[in-house]
Amino acid sequence: MQKILTLSLILFCTIVNSQRPEGQRSNPIHITGTVLASEDGLPLEYATLVLQSVENPEKVTGGITNIDGKFDVETLPGKYNVRIEYISYKTYHLPEQTFRKSTDLGTVKLSLDVAQLDGVEVVGEKTTVEIRLDKKIYNIGKDLTNSGATITDALNNVPSVDVDVEGAISLRGNENVRILINGKPSALAGFGSTDALGALPADAIEKVEVITSPSARYDAEGTAGILNIVLKKEKTLGFNGSVNTTIGYPTTSGISVNTNLRTDKFNIFNTTGYSYRDAPGNAYFDNTYTSGSYDRIYEDREYNRLRKGFNTNLGLEYFITDNSSLTGSVFYRTSDGEDLTENTNQRYIDSSLNSLTFRTENETEDDENYQFSLNYVNDLNEDGEKLTADLQYSRKDEEKFSIIEENETMPDQNLIVLENVYEVEAENEYLVQADYVLPMEDSQFEIGYRGKFEEDITDYRLDSLNQITGQMDLNENLTNIFTYTENINALYTQYGNKFGKFSFLFGLRLENTQLKGELESEFDTGELEEQLGVDVDVNFNKNYLGLFPTLNLILEVAENENITLGYNRRINRPRGRYVNPFPSRSSRTNIFQGNPDLNPAFSNAFDLGYLKRWDKLTLTSSIYYQKETNSFERIQEETGQTTTDGIEIIRSIPINLSTNNRIGMEAGMLYNPAKWLRLNSSFNFFQFSSEGLFNGVDYGATNTSWFARFSSKVSLPAKVDWQSNAFYRGPSQNAQTESKGILSLNLAFSKDILKDNGTVSMNVSDLLNSRKRRSFTETEFFTSESEFQFRQRQVTLGFVYRFNQPKERNKGSRGGGGDDGDFDEEG
């Protein structure tokens, strides 16, 4: 790798030399030196030396340091501005230096840039977790099981995070978690849905920030906290990149290309990928009823989900000055899906088989997402004074068409129902944000504004076959157009200071939330109110003005030991689907119906954490408590309606409960007993206690559960790495449903080839084929025992080739604790 980089630099210098007029040529000279980290004196490999001509600023040359931190760059005599750069370290400047002969710059020590808001990135072998005043930072760039996996798969390997069998993401057992990409809401995260994350490659991730006590700079949305996914961004001068290909069984394949061209004045970056995945799944539901035409119905389902996706992200960062830049980027993603669900029903009366039916649902789905972003950054001075501004527009267009057909196959052959479902959804989102940071010795003051304006239009139509006329009739009870608008304006300020070993960050955020719903339908809204059991206004306009204080404290007990305490107030706003009063169906007998009377939930949360580092061992732990009012709960109840063949129709609906108390504890361990062995484990225990009534039914319940994960990485001879990940989620329950525990095991192997420029890998996801949700639901009117497997065991082969870039770089601190007292955060 070093030889390739050296040859590239020699070629570059030769080209520059050849373009110089004959009269200006002279004998080349050498600029040498050594770059070390000031905090520990270790050499900084791949630090960049930049030589910019004073007479002609467009002419730039340079080089990088080797494993010993040394550089040796050949150039022509002249007058230069000299810079030495390294990610997360302060840049070293030597302006207007005249070099007439070979010169040794000696030893240059770079110090960590703790005043910068983007903080210290940790990618070293020893340290994979860093503690900040408001978050934990996990580097997952070396997780082998991410090869060929998606971002959703990668998140399931992050402590405190759980991804269930359907891809729903939770933090400490709470699904109301806010997903950000590079600190901002993004089309990559799917407008609040996590579906898009399941289509993007995991190897695009640099690190994941688990923010359980968000500071005032963040949107107050998400009572569980925030997951900020930071994507990789190459900062090495020149042209570099990588190509990643995967193929697997059941059928899956993909290719992604990451390229980057950086000069002294601009940085062009692009990520483009294509994926193809056919993911089979299965489920069964054993339902018994206390009333209706049948006493028991057993459903056996088979799923085939075909997904074809293309995504690209193109950006240009222009360096206006040494301290300011303007970045523009365009993201586009398209996805075509074909889902076939086959459902065989056995219907019993008095334990005797009465009839058999066969139901198919064939759904096609076309999605388009695109996003335009503009970001301005100005480092006003070297002390950390900073001004940033962001503009962003995102749009999503989704079209679904489903054909639902159900036939009786025993005792007779006849058509029960034939339906066509059309659903078109369009979402538009605008984001405006500005932030100003003012450092003052050991303290920092910050102020900012954020506006987010979103509109979601859902056009839903259902046609049913009239078997008498043979025509498809419009179902007016379900056909509708629903427009949901969410406008949020927020102002915030925060102040942090450090007194010896004690640091604090206090913030206050003022948010105004406007939620609007507008319904177009021929259906009588009075009947909707009767169905919901409450008086509601389906055309609503609600405003909420709230203050959201945050406080984060940290005490550095010793150099490698600290205690943190956090408090924050958060909000959970209902999504459009949760307030759309018209039902949508997953089957004729089970429907989901939104609740336009649903109001935001509010929470107050406390978090007490402890971290201790030794030479080869890092321990983290915390206990947490949260009280949420108006919390959401999804319940099932009778609708009082039956299908044409006499089966009770059951409805799922979200409601506001009065309170939800959550308490828990978690612990994590990172242990490196030898250079060839890394062990990582975490454990999370929690209890939720809720209370509340709806339509006269008490839905109060207590849920106690836990989950644990263990990972080991072994470096074998011949440059082979072996990693094992095990995960277990314990049993859980709510007011109506008990769920059994789930165990899953992943294995991965990788080997470097082609002089470390390439890596081949094999990844086995869910080795035991045991990642299945098994649950039992009991109400006054029915019981249901079920098992659901969203995706079967997956085996994936991968190959990545890197050009003009190292396999891995150690950025930031090297096994130490970093500066845990800084006021680091990204918005």
mmCIF file of N, CA, C and O in Angstrom, residues 721-776:
data_model
loop_
_atom_site.group_PDB
_atom_site.id
_atom_site.type_symbol
_atom_site.label_atom_id
_atom_site.label_comp_id
_atom_site.label_asym_id
_atom_site.label_seq_id
_atom_site.Cartn_x
_atom_site.Cartn_y
_atom_site.Cartn_z
ATOM 1 N N ASP A 721 -9.331 -13.162 9.730
ATOM 2 C CA ASP A 721 -10.050 -12.738 10.925
ATOM 3 C C ASP A 721 -11.352 -13.526 11.036
ATOM 4 O O ASP A 721 -12.021 -13.793 10.025
ATOM 5 N N TRP A 722 -11.691 -13.857 12.280
ATOM 6 C CA TRP A 722 -12.907 -14.636 12.550
ATOM 7 C C TRP A 722 -13.690 -13.904 13.646
ATOM 8 O O TRP A 722 -13.150 -13.577 14.687
ATOM 9 N N GLN A 723 -14.970 -13.667 13.370
ATOM 10 C CA GLN A 723 -15.799 -12.970 14.347
ATOM 11 C C GLN A 723 -17.097 -13.730 14.567
ATOM 12 O O GLN A 723 -17.714 -14.234 13.625
ATOM 13 N N SER A 724 -17.520 -13.793 15.840
ATOM 14 C CA SER A 724 -18.791 -14.411 16.217
ATOM 15 C C SER A 724 -19.606 -13.408 17.018
ATOM 16 O O SER A 724 -19.082 -12.781 17.942
ATOM 17 N N ASN A 725 -20.873 -13.274 16.663
ATOM 18 C CA ASN A 725 -21.799 -12.402 17.385
ATOM 19 C C ASN A 725 -22.996 -13.216 17.843
ATOM 20 O O ASN A 725 -23.661 -13.863 17.017
ATOM 21 N N ALA A 726 -23.286 -13.174 19.138
ATOM 22 C CA ALA A 726 -24.461 -13.850 19.690
ATOM 23 C C ALA A 726 -25.369 -12.819 20.346
ATOM 24 O O ALA A 726 -24.891 -11.879 20.997
ATOM 25 N N PHE A 727 -26.681 -12.995 20.160
ATOM 26 C CA PHE A 727 -27.647 -12.063 20.732
ATOM 27 C C PHE A 727 -28.836 -12.843 21.276
ATOM 28 O O PHE A 727 -29.324 -13.788 20.639
ATOM 29 N N TYR A 728 -29.291 -12.440 22.464
ATOM 30 C CA TYR A 728 -30.491 -13.049 23.042
ATOM 31 C C TYR A 728 -31.371 -11.955 23.625
ATOM 32 O O TYR A 728 -30.900 -11.094 24.385
ATOM 33 N N ARG A 729 -32.633 -11.969 23.239
ATOM 34 C CA ARG A 729 -33.617 -11.063 23.820
ATOM 35 C C ARG A 729 -34.581 -11.882 24.652
ATOM 36 O O ARG A 729 -35.185 -12.837 24.163
ATOM 37 N N GLY A 730 -34.729 -11.514 25.910
ATOM 38 C CA GLY A 730 -35.546 -12.281 26.825
ATOM 39 C C GLY A 730 -37.036 -12.122 26.565
ATOM 40 O O GLY A 730 -37.473 -11.291 25.763
ATOM 41 N N PRO A 731 -37.836 -12.914 27.234
ATOM 42 C CA PRO A 731 -39.292 -12.820 27.085
ATOM 43 C C PRO A 731 -39.797 -11.437 27.520
ATOM 44 O O PRO A 731 -39.168 -10.749 28.332
ATOM 45 N N SER A 732 -40.942 -11.037 26.962
ATOM 46 C CA SER A 732 -41.543 -9.747 27.313
ATOM 47 C C SER A 732 -43.053 -9.857 27.234
ATOM 48 O O SER A 732 -43.588 -10.840 26.698
ATOM 49 N N GLN A 733 -43.743 -8.850 27.749
ATOM 50 C CA GLN A 733 -45.193 -8.863 27.737
ATOM 51 C C GLN A 733 -45.728 -7.443 27.823
ATOM 52 O O GLN A 733 -45.052 -6.529 28.291
ATOM 53 N N ASN A 734 -46.965 -7.269 27.306
ATOM 54 C CA ASN A 734 -47.701 -6.029 27.542
ATOM 55 C C ASN A 734 -49.107 -6.410 28.004
ATOM 56 O O ASN A 734 -49.316 -7.540 28.469
ATOM 57 N N ALA A 735 -50.075 -5.495 27.874
ATOM 58 C CA ALA A 735 -51.402 -5.754 28.430
ATOM 59 C C ALA A 735 -52.081 -6.953 27.780
ATOM 60 O O ALA A 735 -52.935 -7.598 28.407
ATOM 61 N N GLN A 736 -51.740 -7.277 26.523
ATOM 62 C CA GLN A 736 -52.458 -8.329 25.815
ATOM 63 C C GLN A 736 -51.582 -9.454 25.298
ATOM 64 O O GLN A 736 -52.081 -10.542 25.023
ATOM 65 N N THR A 737 -50.270 -9.220 25.163
ATOM 66 C CA THR A 737 -49.422 -10.175 24.461
ATOM 67 C C THR A 737 -48.187 -10.543 25.273
ATOM 68 O O THR A 737 -47.547 -9.671 25.875
ATOM 69 N N GLU A 738 -47.868 -11.841 25.276
ATOM 70 C CA GLU A 738 -46.623 -12.347 25.839
ATOM 71 C C GLU A 738 -45.746 -12.847 24.693
ATOM 72 O O GLU A 738 -46.201 -13.613 23.847
ATOM 73 N N SER A 739 -44.487 -12.415 24.681
ATOM 74 C CA SER A 739 -43.549 -12.824 23.633
ATOM 75 C C SER A 739 -42.411 -13.632 24.248
ATOM 76 O O SER A 739 -41.891 -13.278 25.313
ATOM 77 N N LYS A 740 -42.018 -14.701 23.557
ATOM 78 C CA LYS A 740 -40.942 -15.550 24.049
ATOM 79 C C LYS A 740 -39.582 -14.979 23.664
ATOM 80 O O LYS A 740 -39.478 -14.072 22.843
ATOM 81 N N GLY A 741 -38.537 -15.526 24.247
ATOM 82 C CA GLY A 741 -37.185 -15.060 23.975
ATOM 83 C C GLY A 741 -36.719 -15.434 22.575
ATOM 84 O O GLY A 741 -37.233 -16.378 21.961
ATOM 85 N N ILE A 742 -35.729 -14.697 22.072
ATOM 86 C CA ILE A 742 -35.190 -14.923 20.729
ATOM 87 C C ILE A 742 -33.668 -15.000 20.816
ATOM 88 O O ILE A 742 -33.024 -14.126 21.392
ATOM 89 N N LEU A 743 -33.100 -16.050 20.220
ATOM 90 C CA LEU A 743 -31.657 -16.219 20.155
ATOM 91 C C LEU A 743 -31.216 -16.173 18.704
ATOM 92 O O LEU A 743 -31.845 -16.781 17.830
ATOM 93 N N SER A 744 -30.133 -15.437 18.427
ATOM 94 C CA SER A 744 -29.565 -15.445 17.078
ATOM 95 C C SER A 744 -28.049 -15.447 17.180
ATOM 96 O O SER A 744 -27.472 -14.904 18.126
ATOM 97 N N LEU A 745 -27.396 -16.053 16.179
ATOM 98 C CA LEU A 745 -25.946 -16.173 16.162
ATOM 99 C C LEU A 745 -25.453 -15.870 14.748
ATOM 100 O O LEU A 745 -25.953 -16.436 13.775
ATOM 101 N N ASN A 746 -24.472 -14.971 14.640
ATOM 102 C CA ASN A 746 -23.864 -14.613 13.358
ATOM 103 C C ASN A 746 -22.374 -14.969 13.376
ATOM 104 O O ASN A 746 -21.700 -14.774 14.392
ATOM 105 N N LEU A 747 -21.871 -15.451 12.240
ATOM 106 C CA LEU A 747 -20.453 -15.758 12.080
ATOM 107 C C LEU A 747 -19.912 -15.025 10.861
ATOM 108 O O LEU A 747 -20.630 -14.836 9.876
ATOM 109 N N ALA A 748 -18.643 -14.629 10.929
ATOM 110 C CA ALA A 748 -18.020 -13.959 9.786
ATOM 111 C C ALA A 748 -16.536 -14.293 9.747
ATOM 112 O O ALA A 748 -15.878 -14.407 10.788
ATOM 113 N N PHE A 749 -16.018 -14.427 8.509
ATOM 114 C CA PHE A 749 -14.597 -14.655 8.286
ATOM 115 C C PHE A 749 -14.131 -13.697 7.198
ATOM 116 O O PHE A 749 -14.869 -13.402 6.253
ATOM 117 N N SER A 750 -12.885 -13.212 7.315
ATOM 118 C CA SER A 750 -12.343 -12.344 6.277
ATOM 119 C C SER A 750 -10.849 -12.603 6.127
ATOM 120 O O SER A 750 -10.175 -13.031 7.078
ATOM 121 N N LYS A 751 -10.357 -12.329 4.911
ATOM 122 C CA LYS A 751 -8.922 -12.487 4.645
ATOM 123 C C LYS A 751 -8.488 -11.371 3.695
ATOM 124 O O LYS A 751 -9.150 -11.101 2.684
ATOM 125 N N ASP A 752 -7.358 -10.741 4.032
ATOM 126 C CA ASP A 752 -6.788 -9.701 3.178
ATOM 127 C C ASP A 752 -5.986 -10.342 2.057
ATOM 128 O O ASP A 752 -5.212 -11.289 2.278
ATOM 129 N N ILE A 753 -6.150 -9.796 0.852
ATOM 130 C CA ILE A 753 -5.425 -10.292 -0.312
ATOM 131 C C ILE A 753 -4.938 -9.103 -1.133
ATOM 132 O O ILE A 753 -5.207 -7.947 -0.790
ATOM 133 N N LEU A 754 -4.237 -9.374 -2.217
ATOM 134 C CA LEU A 754 -3.763 -8.340 -3.140
ATOM 135 C C LEU A 754 -2.987 -7.250 -2.402
ATOM 136 O O LEU A 754 -3.268 -6.058 -2.530
ATOM 137 N N LYS A 755 -2.023 -7.698 -1.580
ATOM 138 C CA LYS A 755 -1.180 -6.774 -0.816
ATOM 139 C C LYS A 755 -2.019 -5.853 0.069
ATOM 140 O O LYS A 755 -1.760 -4.654 0.191
ATOM 141 N N ASP A 756 -3.039 -6.407 0.705
ATOM 142 C CA ASP A 756 -3.936 -5.718 1.623
ATOM 143 C C ASP A 756 -4.856 -4.714 0.939
ATOM 144 O O ASP A 756 -5.599 -3.993 1.604
ATOM 145 N N ASN A 757 -4.851 -4.657 -0.384
ATOM 146 C CA ASN A 757 -5.784 -3.777 -1.084
ATOM 147 C C ASN A 757 -7.165 -4.407 -1.225
ATOM 148 O O ASN A 757 -8.146 -3.704 -1.500
ATOM 149 N N GLY A 758 -7.264 -5.714 -1.057
ATOM 150 C CA GLY A 758 -8.536 -6.403 -1.185
ATOM 151 C C GLY A 758 -8.840 -7.244 0.040
ATOM 152 O O GLY A 758 -7.938 -7.651 0.775
ATOM 153 N N THR A 759 -10.108 -7.482 0.275
ATOM 154 C CA THR A 759 -10.541 -8.328 1.376
ATOM 155 C C THR A 759 -11.694 -9.205 0.896
ATOM 156 O O THR A 759 -12.655 -8.699 0.301
ATOM 157 N N VAL A 760 -11.589 -10.511 1.130
ATOM 158 C CA VAL A 760 -12.697 -11.422 0.856
ATOM 159 C C VAL A 760 -13.308 -11.824 2.193
ATOM 160 O O VAL A 760 -12.608 -11.924 3.211
ATOM 161 N N SER A 761 -14.617 -12.042 2.198
ATOM 162 C CA SER A 761 -15.286 -12.333 3.463
ATOM 163 C C SER A 761 -16.447 -13.288 3.242
ATOM 164 O O SER A 761 -16.988 -13.401 2.135
ATOM 165 N N MET A 762 -16.811 -13.979 4.307
ATOM 166 C CA MET A 762 -18.013 -14.800 4.331
ATOM 167 C C MET A 762 -18.773 -14.473 5.609
ATOM 168 O O MET A 762 -18.184 -14.406 6.693
ATOM 169 N N ASN A 763 -20.076 -14.274 5.476
ATOM 170 C CA ASN A 763 -20.909 -13.874 6.603
ATOM 171 C C ASN A 763 -22.118 -14.792 6.662
ATOM 172 O O ASN A 763 -22.837 -14.942 5.672
ATOM 173 N N VAL A 764 -22.348 -15.407 7.819
ATOM 174 C CA VAL A 764 -23.533 -16.242 8.032
ATOM 175 C C VAL A 764 -24.402 -15.534 9.068
ATOM 176 O O VAL A 764 -24.025 -15.412 10.229
ATOM 177 N N SER A 765 -25.565 -15.061 8.621
ATOM 178 C CA SER A 765 -26.493 -14.359 9.505
ATOM 179 C C SER A 765 -27.564 -15.327 10.001
ATOM 180 O O SER A 765 -28.174 -16.044 9.200
ATOM 181 N N ASP A 766 -27.778 -15.368 11.314
ATOM 182 C CA ASP A 766 -28.746 -16.267 11.953
ATOM 183 C C ASP A 766 -28.387 -17.724 11.660
ATOM 184 O O ASP A 766 -29.154 -18.472 11.049
ATOM 185 N N LEU A 767 -27.213 -18.108 12.121
ATOM 186 C CA LEU A 767 -26.660 -19.437 11.855
ATOM 187 C C LEU A 767 -27.626 -20.552 12.256
ATOM 188 O O LEU A 767 -27.781 -21.548 11.549
ATOM 189 N N LEU A 768 -28.323 -20.400 13.380
ATOM 190 C CA LEU A 768 -29.208 -21.443 13.889
ATOM 191 C C LEU A 768 -30.616 -21.347 13.319
ATOM 192 O O LEU A 768 -31.488 -22.144 13.679
ATOM 193 N N ASN A 769 -30.858 -20.344 12.459
ATOM 194 C CA ASN A 769 -32.193 -20.119 11.887
ATOM 195 C C ASN A 769 -33.250 -20.001 12.986
ATOM 196 O O ASN A 769 -34.366 -20.516 12.880
ATOM 197 N N SER A 770 -32.887 -19.282 14.042
ATOM 198 C CA SER A 770 -33.735 -19.209 15.234
ATOM 199 C C SER A 770 -34.315 -17.818 15.482
ATOM 200 O O SER A 770 -34.996 -17.616 16.502
ATOM 201 N N ARG A 771 -34.066 -16.887 14.583
ATOM 202 C CA ARG A 771 -34.551 -15.514 14.795
ATOM 203 C C ARG A 771 -36.032 -15.446 14.419
ATOM 204 O O ARG A 771 -36.411 -15.001 13.329
ATOM 205 N N LYS A 772 -36.871 -15.882 15.342
ATOM 206 C CA LYS A 772 -38.311 -15.963 15.122
ATOM 207 C C LYS A 772 -39.040 -15.327 16.302
ATOM 208 O O LYS A 772 -38.648 -15.519 17.454
ATOM 209 N N ARG A 773 -40.090 -14.592 15.967
ATOM 210 C CA ARG A 773 -40.912 -14.002 17.031
ATOM 211 C C ARG A 773 -42.061 -14.949 17.341
ATOM 212 O O ARG A 773 -42.890 -15.247 16.489
ATOM 213 N N ARG A 774 -42.114 -15.405 18.575
ATOM 214 C CA ARG A 774 -43.181 -16.297 19.028
ATOM 215 C C ARG A 774 -43.953 -15.603 20.144
ATOM 216 O O ARG A 774 -43.351 -15.145 21.127
ATOM 217 N N SER A 775 -45.252 -15.518 20.004
ATOM 218 C CA SER A 775 -46.032 -14.745 20.967
ATOM 219 C C SER A 775 -47.419 -15.355 21.177
ATOM 220 O O SER A 775 -47.897 -16.163 20.362
ATOM 221 N N PHE A 776 -48.042 -14.933 22.266
ATOM 222 C CA PHE A 776 -49.398 -15.370 22.609
ATOM 223 C C PHE A 776 -50.201 -14.153 23.042
ATOM 224 O O PHE A 776 -49.797 -13.421 23.949
#
